[in-house]
Amino acid sequence: MKKFIAIAAIILTPLAFNASAAMSPQIEKTLIQVCKAGASNSLFKFNDTMKGYRINKQRVFPRLVCNGQSYHQFALSHGADRTASKIAPYMKGQVTIKDLAMTYSSDELLAVNY
C-alpha cells in the first residue's frame, strides 16, 4: 500500500506544479495594460493605469518583463522617455565596489606636483 501511494505521489507531483505556475487571466490582462501604458509616452495614461489597477510600483516594476525586456528597457525601446524616467527610481540598480588601494595602474595614478 505504501509503495502504491509513493508511486501515485511521484506521478501526480509534476501535474500539481504545472497547475500552480499558470498566471490567472485577470493578472495577465492587467500586466498587458501596464505594458501598454509603459509603451505610450503619456504620463496621464500611465498614472491612470497605475491607479486604476492599484499597482504597487516597488513590487511590480523590478520584476515585470514585457516582450522579453525589463519594463524600463521596454519603455525606452518604444520611445517613451517620460514614462521611463517616471519608473527609473523603482528599477534595480547596479553596485560596483572597487578597491582603490589595490587597483592603481599607471594611467590611474594620482600625481601631485609641488
Coordinates of C-alpha atoms in Angstrom, one line a residue:
M1 CA 0.0 0.0 0.0
K2 CA 2.8 2.4 0.9
K3 CA 4.5 1.6 -2.4
F4 CA 1.3 2.5 -4.3
I5 CA 0.9 5.8 -2.5
A6 CA 4.6 6.7 -3.2
I7 CA 4.2 5.9 -6.9
A8 CA 1.0 7.9 -7.2
A9 CA 2.7 10.9 -5.4
I10 CA 5.6 10.8 -7.8
I11 CA 3.3 10.6 -10.8
L12 CA 1.0 13.4 -9.7
T13 CA 3.7 15.8 -8.4
P14 CA 4.6 17.4 -11.8
L15 CA 0.9 18.0 -12.5
A16 CA 0.5 19.9 -9.3
F17 CA 3.5 22.2 -10.0
N18 CA 2.4 22.9 -13.6
A19 CA -1.1 23.9 -12.5
S20 CA 0.2 26.4 -9.9
A21 CA 2.7 28.0 -12.4
A22 CA 0.0 29.4 -14.7
M23 CA -1.0 33.0 -14.4
S24 CA -4.6 33.9 -13.9
P25 CA -6.2 35.6 -16.9
Q26 CA -7.1 38.8 -14.9
I27 CA -3.5 39.3 -13.8
E28 CA -2.2 38.7 -17.3
K29 CA -4.7 41.2 -18.7
T30 CA -3.7 43.8 -16.0
L31 CA 0.0 43.3 -16.8
I32 CA -0.6 43.7 -20.5
Q33 CA -2.4 47.0 -19.8
V34 CA 0.6 48.1 -17.7
C35 CA 3.0 47.2 -20.5
K36 CA 0.8 49.2 -23.0
A37 CA 0.8 52.2 -20.7
G38 CA 4.6 52.0 -20.4
A39 CA 5.0 51.9 -24.2
S40 CA 2.9 55.1 -24.5
N41 CA 4.7 58.4 -23.7
S42 CA 1.6 59.7 -22.0
L43 CA 2.1 60.2 -18.2
F44 CA -1.7 60.7 -17.9
K45 CA -2.3 57.2 -19.3
F46 CA 0.5 55.7 -17.2
N47 CA -0.7 57.2 -14.0
D48 CA -4.4 56.4 -14.7
T49 CA -3.4 52.7 -15.4
M50 CA -1.4 52.5 -12.2
K51 CA -4.2 54.0 -10.1
G52 CA -6.9 52.0 -11.8
Y53 CA -5.3 48.7 -11.2
R54 CA -3.7 49.7 -7.9
I55 CA -0.2 48.7 -8.9
N56 CA 2.5 48.6 -6.2
K57 CA 5.4 50.1 -8.1
Q58 CA 8.1 48.8 -5.8
R59 CA 6.9 45.2 -6.2
V60 CA 5.9 45.2 -9.9
F61 CA 8.5 47.3 -11.8
P62 CA 11.7 45.4 -10.9
R63 CA 10.0 42.0 -11.8
L64 CA 7.8 42.9 -14.8
V65 CA 9.1 41.7 -18.2
C66 CA 7.4 43.0 -21.4
N67 CA 8.3 41.2 -24.6
G68 CA 11.5 39.8 -23.1
Q69 CA 12.8 43.2 -21.9
S70 CA 12.7 44.8 -18.4
Y71 CA 9.9 47.3 -18.0
H72 CA 12.2 50.2 -18.1
Q73 CA 14.1 49.0 -21.2
F74 CA 10.7 48.2 -22.9
A75 CA 9.6 51.8 -22.3
L76 CA 12.9 53.2 -23.7
S77 CA 12.8 51.0 -26.8
H78 CA 9.3 52.3 -27.6
G79 CA 10.4 55.9 -27.3
A80 CA 8.5 56.6 -24.1
D81 CA 11.2 58.7 -22.4
R82 CA 8.8 60.4 -20.0
T83 CA 7.4 57.1 -18.8
A84 CA 10.8 55.6 -18.5
S85 CA 12.1 58.5 -16.3
K86 CA 9.0 58.1 -14.1
I87 CA 9.8 54.4 -13.4
A88 CA 13.6 54.6 -13.3
P89 CA 13.7 55.1 -9.5
Y90 CA 11.9 51.8 -9.0
M91 CA 14.4 49.7 -11.1
K92 CA 17.2 47.7 -9.5
G93 CA 20.5 49.5 -9.7
Q94 CA 24.0 48.1 -10.2
V95 CA 26.6 48.5 -7.5
T96 CA 30.3 48.2 -8.2
I97 CA 32.8 48.0 -5.5
K98 CA 36.4 49.0 -6.5
D99 CA 39.3 48.7 -4.1
L100 CA 41.2 51.9 -4.8
A101 CA 44.3 50.8 -2.9
M102 CA 44.9 47.7 -4.9
T103 CA 43.9 48.6 -8.5
Y104 CA 46.2 51.5 -9.4
S105 CA 47.7 51.2 -12.8
S106 CA 50.0 53.8 -14.5
D107 CA 47.0 55.6 -16.1
E108 CA 45.0 55.7 -12.8
L109 CA 47.8 57.2 -10.7
L110 CA 47.1 60.4 -9.0
A111 CA 50.2 62.6 -9.5
V112 CA 50.8 65.8 -7.4
N113 CA 53.4 68.4 -8.3
Y114 CA 54.5 70.9 -5.6

